[in-house]
PDB file of C-alpha atoms and ligand atoms in Angstrom:
ATOM      1  CA  MET A   1     -57.628  16.035  27.001  1.00 50.00           C
ATOM      2  CA  ASP A   2     -55.206  18.949  27.559  1.00 47.00           C
ATOM      3  CA  SER A   3     -54.421  20.640  24.321  1.00 57.00           C
ATOM      4  CA  LYS A   4     -50.990  21.935  25.580  1.00 67.00           C
ATOM      5  CA  PRO A   5     -49.217  19.166  27.096  1.00 80.00           C
ATOM      6  CA  GLN A   6     -46.144  19.286  29.474  1.00 91.00           C
ATOM      7  CA  LEU A   7     -44.306  16.442  27.919  1.00 98.00           C
ATOM      8  CA  THR A   8     -40.608  15.503  29.228  1.00 98.00           C
ATOM      9  CA  ILE A   9     -38.589  12.877  27.380  1.00 98.00           C
ATOM     10  CA  TRP A  10     -35.812  11.163  29.429  1.00 98.00           C
ATOM     11  CA  GLY A  11     -33.256   9.703  27.174  1.00 98.00           C
ATOM     12  CA  ARG A  12     -29.973  10.623  25.220  1.00 98.00           C
ATOM     13  CA  ALA A  13     -30.841  11.798  21.696  1.00 98.00           C
ATOM     14  CA  ASN A  14     -28.341   9.288  20.111  1.00 97.00           C
ATOM     15  CA  SER A  15     -30.732   6.278  21.449  1.00 98.00           C
ATOM     16  CA  VAL A  16     -32.737   4.457  18.334  1.00 98.00           C
ATOM     17  CA  ASN A  17     -35.628   4.105  20.911  1.00 98.00           C
ATOM     18  CA  VAL A  18     -35.521   7.986  21.951  1.00 98.00           C
ATOM     19  CA  GLN A  19     -35.083   8.955  18.516  1.00 98.00           C
ATOM     20  CA  LYS A  20     -38.316   7.254  17.096  1.00 98.00           C
ATOM     21  CA  VAL A  21     -40.215   9.304  19.953  1.00 98.00           C
ATOM     22  CA  LEU A  22     -38.585  12.706  19.162  1.00 98.00           C
ATOM     23  CA  TRP A  23     -39.367  11.781  15.245  1.00 98.00           C
ATOM     24  CA  CYS A  24     -42.876  11.400  16.420  1.00 98.00           C
ATOM     25  CA  LEU A  25     -43.237  14.387  18.756  1.00 98.00           C
ATOM     26  CA  ALA A  26     -42.108  16.349  15.561  1.00 98.00           C
ATOM     27  CA  GLU A  27     -44.671  14.998  13.229  1.00 98.00           C
ATOM     28  CA  LEU A  28     -47.267  15.720  15.705  1.00 98.00           C
ATOM     29  CA  ASP A  29     -45.901  19.149  16.192  1.00 97.00           C
ATOM     30  CA  LEU A  30     -45.836  18.776  19.806  1.00 97.00           C
ATOM     31  CA  PRO A  31     -43.789  20.873  22.458  1.00 97.00           C
ATOM     32  CA  TYR A  32     -41.592  18.771  24.874  1.00 98.00           C
ATOM     33  CA  HIS A  33     -38.533  19.021  27.166  1.00 97.00           C
ATOM     34  CA  ARG A  34     -36.061  16.509  26.695  1.00 98.00           C
ATOM     35  CA  ILE A  35     -33.535  15.581  29.562  1.00 98.00           C
ATOM     36  CA  ASP A  36     -30.352  13.394  28.762  1.00 98.00           C
ATOM     37  CA  ALA A  37     -30.109  10.140  30.423  1.00 98.00           C
ATOM     38  CA  GLY A  38     -28.490   6.694  29.569  1.00 98.00           C
ATOM     39  CA  MET A  39     -24.739   5.985  28.404  1.00 97.00           C
ATOM     40  CA  GLN A  40     -22.693   8.740  29.331  1.00 96.00           C
ATOM     41  CA  PHE A  41     -25.257  10.639  30.871  1.00 98.00           C
ATOM     42  CA  GLY A  42     -25.890   8.285  33.516  1.00 98.00           C
ATOM     43  CA  LYS A  43     -29.301   9.017  35.659  1.00 98.00           C
ATOM     44  CA  ASN A  44     -31.271   5.933  34.397  1.00 98.00           C
ATOM     45  CA  ASP A  45     -29.416   3.848  37.190  1.00 98.00           C
ATOM     46  CA  GLN A  46     -30.695   6.145  39.979  1.00 98.00           C
ATOM     47  CA  ALA A  47     -33.557   5.514  42.366  1.00 98.00           C
ATOM     48  CA  ASP A  48     -35.587   8.471  41.177  1.00 98.00           C
ATOM     49  CA  TYR A  49     -35.351   7.438  37.486  1.00 98.00           C
ATOM     50  CA  LEU A  50     -35.949   3.666  38.419  1.00 98.00           C
ATOM     51  CA  ALA A  51     -39.069   4.765  40.308  1.00 98.00           C
ATOM     52  CA  MET A  52     -40.246   5.774  36.822  1.00 98.00           C
ATOM     53  CA  ASN A  53     -38.836   3.050  34.608  1.00 98.00           C
ATOM     54  CA  PRO A  54     -37.932   0.059  36.655  1.00 98.00           C
ATOM     55  CA  ASN A  55     -36.054  -1.263  33.489  1.00 98.00           C
ATOM     56  CA  GLY A  56     -33.452   1.583  33.734  1.00 98.00           C
ATOM     57  CA  ARG A  57     -33.956   1.990  30.001  1.00 98.00           C
ATOM     58  CA  VAL A  58     -34.525   5.118  27.745  1.00 98.00           C
ATOM     59  CA  PRO A  59     -36.688   6.624  26.892  1.00 98.00           C
ATOM     60  CA  THR A  60     -39.135   7.486  29.498  1.00 98.00           C
ATOM     61  CA  LEU A  61     -42.257   9.834  28.938  1.00 98.00           C
ATOM     62  CA  VAL A  62     -43.765  12.015  31.691  1.00 98.00           C
ATOM     63  CA  ASP A  63     -46.817  13.711  31.074  1.00 98.00           C
ATOM     64  CA  GLY A  64     -47.943  15.494  33.953  1.00 96.00           C
ATOM     65  CA  ASP A  65     -48.581  12.644  36.560  1.00 96.00           C
ATOM     66  CA  TYR A  66     -48.474  10.021  34.011  1.00 98.00           C
ATOM     67  CA  VAL A  67     -45.423   8.257  33.243  1.00 98.00           C
ATOM     68  CA  LEU A  68     -44.857   5.529  30.448  1.00 98.00           C
ATOM     69  CA  TRP A  69     -42.003   3.795  29.066  1.00 98.00           C
ATOM     70  CA  GLU A  70     -41.179   1.436  25.789  1.00 98.00           C
ATOM     71  CA  SER A  71     -40.772   3.820  22.890  1.00 98.00           C
ATOM     72  CA  ASN A  72     -43.466   2.167  20.524  1.00 98.00           C
ATOM     73  CA  SER A  73     -46.070   2.653  23.189  1.00 98.00           C
ATOM     74  CA  VAL A  74     -44.977   6.158  23.753  1.00 98.00           C
ATOM     75  CA  MET A  75     -45.474   6.629  20.409  1.00 98.00           C
ATOM     76  CA  ARG A  76     -48.885   5.260  20.308  1.00 98.00           C
ATOM     77  CA  TYR A  77     -49.891   7.257  23.172  1.00 98.00           C
ATOM     78  CA  LEU A  78     -48.829  10.544  21.715  1.00 98.00           C
ATOM     79  CA  CYS A  79     -50.914  10.122  18.846  1.00 98.00           C
ATOM     80  CA  MET A  80     -53.833   8.832  20.568  1.00 97.00           C
ATOM     81  CA  ALA A  81     -53.799  11.627  23.344  1.00 97.00           C
ATOM     82  CA  TYR A  82     -52.610  14.531  21.324  1.00 97.00           C
ATOM     83  CA  GLY A  83     -52.623  13.346  17.553  1.00 95.00           C
ATOM     84  CA  GLN A  84     -56.323  14.620  17.145  1.00 86.00           C
ATOM     85  CA  GLY A  85     -56.938  11.842  14.494  1.00 87.00           C
ATOM     86  CA  SER A  86     -53.459  12.078  12.821  1.00 96.00           C
ATOM     87  CA  PRO A  87     -53.101   9.837   9.952  1.00 97.00           C
ATOM     88  CA  ILE A  88     -49.697   8.857  10.997  1.00 98.00           C
ATOM     89  CA  TYR A  89     -51.513   6.226  13.446  1.00 98.00           C
ATOM     90  CA  PRO A  90     -54.780   5.490  11.791  1.00 97.00           C
ATOM     91  CA  GLN A  91     -57.729   4.542  13.466  1.00 96.00           C
ATOM     92  CA  ALA A  92     -59.401   2.011  11.245  1.00 96.00           C
ATOM     93  CA  PRO A  93     -58.706  -1.445  13.186  1.00 97.00           C
ATOM     94  CA  LYS A  94     -57.356  -3.205  10.212  1.00 98.00           C
ATOM     95  CA  ALA A  95     -55.071  -0.092   9.144  1.00 98.00           C
ATOM     96  CA  ARG A  96     -53.996   0.337  13.014  1.00 98.00           C
ATOM     97  CA  ALA A  97     -53.171  -3.056  13.488  1.00 98.00           C
ATOM     98  CA  ALA A  98     -51.157  -3.260  10.344  1.00 98.00           C
ATOM     99  CA  VAL A  99     -49.158  -0.311  11.694  1.00 98.00           C
ATOM    100  CA  ASP A 100     -48.751  -1.910  14.934  1.00 98.00           C
ATOM    101  CA  ARG A 101     -47.425  -5.302  13.661  1.00 98.00           C
ATOM    102  CA  TRP A 102     -44.409  -3.408  12.306  1.00 98.00           C
ATOM    103  CA  LEU A 103     -43.766  -1.759  15.739  1.00 98.00           C
ATOM    104  CA  ASP A 104     -43.950  -5.218  17.198  1.00 98.00           C
ATOM    105  CA  TRP A 105     -41.745  -6.629  14.266  1.00 98.00           C
ATOM    106  CA  THR A 106     -39.208  -4.077  15.008  1.00 98.00           C
ATOM    107  CA  LEU A 107     -38.546  -5.194  18.496  1.00 97.00           C
ATOM    108  CA  SER A 108     -39.017  -8.800  18.041  1.00 97.00           C
ATOM    109  CA  THR A 109     -37.418  -9.414  15.039  1.00 98.00           C
ATOM    110  CA  LEU A 110     -35.197  -6.613  13.734  1.00 98.00           C
ATOM    111  CA  GLN A 111     -33.818  -5.169  16.633  1.00 97.00           C
ATOM    112  CA  PRO A 112     -32.045  -8.318  18.174  1.00 97.00           C
ATOM    113  CA  VAL A 113     -30.078  -8.608  14.803  1.00 96.00           C
ATOM    114  CA  ASP A 114     -29.544  -4.760  14.174  1.00 96.00           C
ATOM    115  CA  ARG A 115     -28.047  -4.246  17.785  1.00 96.00           C
ATOM    116  CA  PRO A 116     -24.874  -6.436  17.210  1.00 97.00           C
ATOM    117  CA  VAL A 117     -24.097  -5.053  13.921  1.00 98.00           C
ATOM    118  CA  PHE A 118     -24.507  -1.262  15.150  1.00 97.00           C
ATOM    119  CA  TRP A 119     -22.510  -1.959  18.406  1.00 97.00           C
ATOM    120  CA  GLY A 120     -19.827  -3.712  16.554  1.00 97.00           C
ATOM    121  CA  LEU A 121     -19.431  -0.966  14.034  1.00 97.00           C
ATOM    122  CA  VAL A 122     -20.317   2.231  15.541  1.00 97.00           C
ATOM    123  CA  ARG A 123     -19.426   1.617  19.633  1.00 97.00           C
ATOM    124  CA  THR A 124     -16.679  -0.774  19.213  1.00 97.00           C
ATOM    125  CA  PRO A 125     -12.974   0.117  18.198  1.00 96.00           C
ATOM    126  CA  PRO A 126     -11.767  -1.227  15.036  1.00 96.00           C
ATOM    127  CA  GLU A 127      -9.280  -3.283  16.841  1.00 97.00           C
ATOM    128  CA  LYS A 128     -11.796  -4.971  19.165  1.00 97.00           C
ATOM    129  CA  ARG A 129     -14.361  -5.830  16.398  1.00 97.00           C
ATOM    130  CA  ASP A 130     -15.044  -9.585  15.666  1.00 97.00           C
ATOM    131  CA  MET A 131     -15.827  -8.986  12.227  1.00 97.00           C
ATOM    132  CA  VAL A 132     -16.991 -12.668  11.645  1.00 97.00           C
ATOM    133  CA  GLN A 133     -19.637 -12.205  14.150  1.00 96.00           C
ATOM    134  CA  ILE A 134     -20.737  -8.850  13.044  1.00 97.00           C
ATOM    135  CA  GLN A 135     -21.142 -10.519   9.375  1.00 97.00           C
ATOM    136  CA  GLN A 136     -23.249 -13.204  10.709  1.00 97.00           C
ATOM    137  CA  ALA A 137     -25.496 -10.674  12.635  1.00 97.00           C
ATOM    138  CA  ALA A 138     -25.489  -8.407   9.357  1.00 97.00           C
ATOM    139  CA  ASP A 139     -26.587 -11.517   7.364  1.00 98.00           C
ATOM    140  CA  ALA A 140     -29.654 -11.997   9.612  1.00 97.00           C
ATOM    141  CA  ALA A 141     -30.296  -8.366   9.354  1.00 98.00           C
ATOM    142  CA  GLY A 142     -30.199  -8.480   5.843  1.00 98.00           C
ATOM    143  CA  ALA A 143     -32.601 -11.173   5.654  1.00 97.00           C
ATOM    144  CA  ALA A 144     -35.028  -9.259   7.932  1.00 98.00           C
ATOM    145  CA  TRP A 145     -34.800  -6.208   5.582  1.00 98.00           C
ATOM    146  CA  ARG A 146     -35.880  -8.518   2.722  1.00 98.00           C
ATOM    147  CA  VAL A 147     -39.737  -8.536   4.452  1.00 98.00           C
ATOM    148  CA  VAL A 148     -39.476  -4.820   4.538  1.00 98.00           C
ATOM    149  CA  ASP A 149     -38.158  -4.538   0.754  1.00 98.00           C
ATOM    150  CA  GLU A 150     -40.644  -6.881  -0.295  1.00 98.00           C
ATOM    151  CA  GLN A 151     -43.472  -5.084   1.484  1.00 98.00           C
ATOM    152  CA  LEU A 152     -42.304  -1.801  -0.274  1.00 98.00           C
ATOM    153  CA  ALA A 153     -42.218  -3.253  -3.425  1.00 98.00           C
ATOM    154  CA  SER A 154     -45.793  -2.226  -4.099  1.00 97.00           C
ATOM    155  CA  ARG A 155     -46.223   0.547  -1.563  1.00 98.00           C
ATOM    156  CA  ARG A 156     -44.889   4.260  -1.358  1.00 98.00           C
ATOM    157  CA  PHE A 157     -44.682   4.047   2.532  1.00 98.00           C
ATOM    158  CA  ILE A 158     -44.726   0.594   4.504  1.00 98.00           C
ATOM    159  CA  GLU A 159     -48.550   0.398   4.809  1.00 98.00           C
ATOM    160  CA  GLY A 160     -49.626   2.320   1.666  1.00 96.00           C
ATOM    161  CA  ASP A 161     -49.843   5.850   0.496  1.00 97.00           C
ATOM    162  CA  GLN A 162     -49.853   7.217   4.165  1.00 98.00           C
ATOM    163  CA  PHE A 163     -46.811   7.885   6.059  1.00 98.00           C
ATOM    164  CA  THR A 164     -47.261   6.391   9.677  1.00 98.00           C
ATOM    165  CA  ILE A 165     -45.270   5.571  12.910  1.00 98.00           C
ATOM    166  CA  ALA A 166     -44.475   2.126  11.195  1.00 98.00           C
ATOM    167  CA  ASP A 167     -42.365   4.269   8.957  1.00 98.00           C
ATOM    168  CA  ILE A 168     -40.876   6.173  12.045  1.00 98.00           C
ATOM    169  CA  ALA A 169     -39.873   2.772  13.840  1.00 98.00           C
ATOM    170  CA  LEU A 170     -38.449   1.205  10.483  1.00 98.00           C
ATOM    171  CA  GLY A 171     -36.837   4.546   9.512  1.00 98.00           C
ATOM    172  CA  ALA A 172     -34.866   4.834  12.598  1.00 98.00           C
ATOM    173  CA  PHE A 173     -33.292   1.450  11.957  1.00 98.00           C
ATOM    174  CA  ALA A 174     -32.944   1.666   8.428  1.00 98.00           C
ATOM    175  CA  ARG A 175     -30.926   5.013   8.952  1.00 98.00           C
ATOM    176  CA  ARG A 176     -28.432   2.586  11.030  1.00 98.00           C
ATOM    177  CA  TRP A 177     -28.581  -0.435   8.830  1.00 98.00           C
ATOM    178  CA  LEU A 178     -28.087   1.728   5.262  1.00 98.00           C
ATOM    179  CA  GLY A 179     -25.482   3.901   7.323  1.00 97.00           C
ATOM    180  CA  VAL A 180     -22.961   1.405   8.686  1.00 97.00           C
ATOM    181  CA  GLU A 181     -19.927   0.415   6.396  1.00 96.00           C
ATOM    182  CA  GLY A 182     -17.689  -2.289   6.406  1.00 95.00           C
ATOM    183  CA  ILE A 183     -20.121  -5.578   6.057  1.00 97.00           C
ATOM    184  CA  ILE A 184     -21.595  -7.076   3.005  1.00 96.00           C
ATOM    185  CA  LYS A 185     -25.134  -6.031   2.836  1.00 96.00           C
ATOM    186  CA  PRO A 186     -27.616  -7.296   0.153  1.00 95.00           C
ATOM    187  CA  LYS A 187     -29.075  -5.122  -2.196  1.00 94.00           C
ATOM    188  CA  ARG A 188     -32.681  -3.729  -1.323  1.00 96.00           C
ATOM    189  CA  PRO A 189     -33.818  -1.551  -4.073  1.00 98.00           C
ATOM    190  CA  ASN A 190     -37.341  -0.989  -2.569  1.00 98.00           C
ATOM    191  CA  LEU A 191     -35.923  -0.275   0.925  1.00 98.00           C
ATOM    192  CA  GLU A 192     -33.487   2.419  -0.543  1.00 98.00           C
ATOM    193  CA  ARG A 193     -36.383   4.038  -2.635  1.00 98.00           C
ATOM    194  CA  TRP A 194     -38.255   4.239   0.431  1.00 98.00           C
ATOM    195  CA  PHE A 195     -35.514   5.773   2.549  1.00 98.00           C
ATOM    196  CA  GLY A 196     -34.950   8.396  -0.153  1.00 98.00           C
ATOM    197  CA  GLU A 197     -38.614   9.355   0.418  1.00 98.00           C
ATOM    198  CA  ILE A 198     -38.574   9.697   4.230  1.00 98.00           C
ATOM    199  CA  ALA A 199     -34.858  10.848   4.666  1.00 98.00           C
ATOM    200  CA  PRO A 200     -35.806  14.490   3.676  1.00 98.00           C
ATOM    201  CA  ARG A 201     -38.577  14.989   6.280  1.00 98.00           C
ATOM    202  CA  PRO A 202     -37.664  17.642   8.696  1.00 98.00           C
ATOM    203  CA  ALA A 203     -37.759  15.400  11.685  1.00 98.00           C
ATOM    204  CA  PHE A 204     -35.522  12.623  10.143  1.00 98.00           C
ATOM    205  CA  VAL A 205     -32.923  15.340   9.287  1.00 98.00           C
ATOM    206  CA  ARG A 206     -32.938  16.550  12.790  1.00 98.00           C
ATOM    207  CA  PHE A 207     -33.078  13.391  14.851  1.00 98.00           C
ATOM    208  CA  ILE A 208     -31.994  10.413  12.721  1.00 98.00           C
ATOM    209  CA  ALA A 209     -29.734  11.555  10.180  1.00 98.00           C
ATOM    210  CA  PRO A 210     -27.078  13.158  12.512  1.00 98.00           C
ATOM    211  CA  PRO A 211     -23.741  11.038  12.802  1.00 97.00           C
ATOM    212  CA  MET A 212     -24.292   7.886  14.456  1.00 97.00           C
ATOM    213  CA  SER A 213     -22.481   7.424  17.797  1.00 96.00           C
TER     214      SER A 213
HETATM  215  N1  GSH B   1     -37.921  -1.717  24.256  1.00 78.95           N
HETATM  216  C1  GSH B   1     -37.284  -0.497  24.931  1.00 78.95           C
HETATM  217  C2  GSH B   1     -36.048  -0.862  24.782  1.00 78.95           C
HETATM  218  C3  GSH B   1     -35.245   0.210  25.752  1.00 78.95           C
HETATM  219  C4  GSH B   1     -33.565   0.481  25.610  1.00 78.95           C
HETATM  220  O1  GSH B   1     -33.174  -0.778  25.487  1.00 78.95           O
HETATM  221  N2  GSH B   1     -33.239   1.598  25.400  1.00 78.95           N
HETATM  222  C5  GSH B   1     -31.829   1.587  25.232  1.00 78.95           C
HETATM  223  C6  GSH B   1     -30.980   2.507  24.473  1.00 78.95           C
HETATM  224  S1  GSH B   1     -31.617   2.551  22.758  1.00 78.95           S
HETATM  225  C7  GSH B   1     -30.985   2.000  26.460  1.00 78.95           C
HETATM  226  O2  GSH B   1     -31.637   2.270  27.501  1.00 78.95           O
HETATM  227  N3  GSH B   1     -29.824   1.684  26.932  1.00 78.95           N
HETATM  228  C8  GSH B   1     -29.051   1.898  28.254  1.00 78.95           C
HETATM  229  C9  GSH B   1     -28.627   3.177  28.298  1.00 78.95           C
HETATM  230  O3  GSH B   1     -28.803   4.278  27.599  1.00 78.95           O
HETATM  231  O4  GSH B   1     -27.933   3.594  29.200  1.00 78.95           O
HETATM  232  C10 GSH B   1     -37.989   0.622  24.287  1.00 78.95           C
HETATM  233  O5  GSH B   1     -38.220   0.608  23.038  1.00 78.95           O
HETATM  234  O6  GSH B   1     -38.121   1.597  24.875  1.00 78.95           O
END
């Protein structure tokens, strides 16, 4: 595999799914070029973009003539292609599968309940917010975060002593959950302890910590 990749990421930097990929790239110390696309930047509804990603969603990775969409798959690919055995995506089957399940879990379980909370409180003007619906979604999100909190009760990172791309996927969503205000959230002390540990990482500071929009 080429040791000097020519990577392009399509996607706006305030998208949680783009943020995960940018964080992963930084952890792997990989150079890349990012092109704004999605929401106010448009482009993702254009034929050229849809030819790369028929979902019309961001992010999309372009690596030479190879094109890949789905943020978690992009993170896995970057680790496998350019991570040179990086511990952020362990190779042993059990350890790798344990990381993978959190990537699946964020998409299948967490994102559906995070989305209404984030959109309601960050991307909807106060006068248009349905606080009853937002709190219902927040209750469901709080229940989902309990699973993470319990896992973290006996682990430094989500899968043990090693920071992995599972911490990236969860950390990008945790920044939103812990960052929104105006809802009742259950106390999750292990989650907060873990968050305090990942938040100083330079890639988190650069890509995840900036104000939500
Ligand atoms: N499962 C996909 C979801 C992609 C997705 O829904 N991206 C959102 C942003 S987080 C999007 O493209 N929204 C439309 C837009 O930005 O115009 C992934 O993880 O890549």
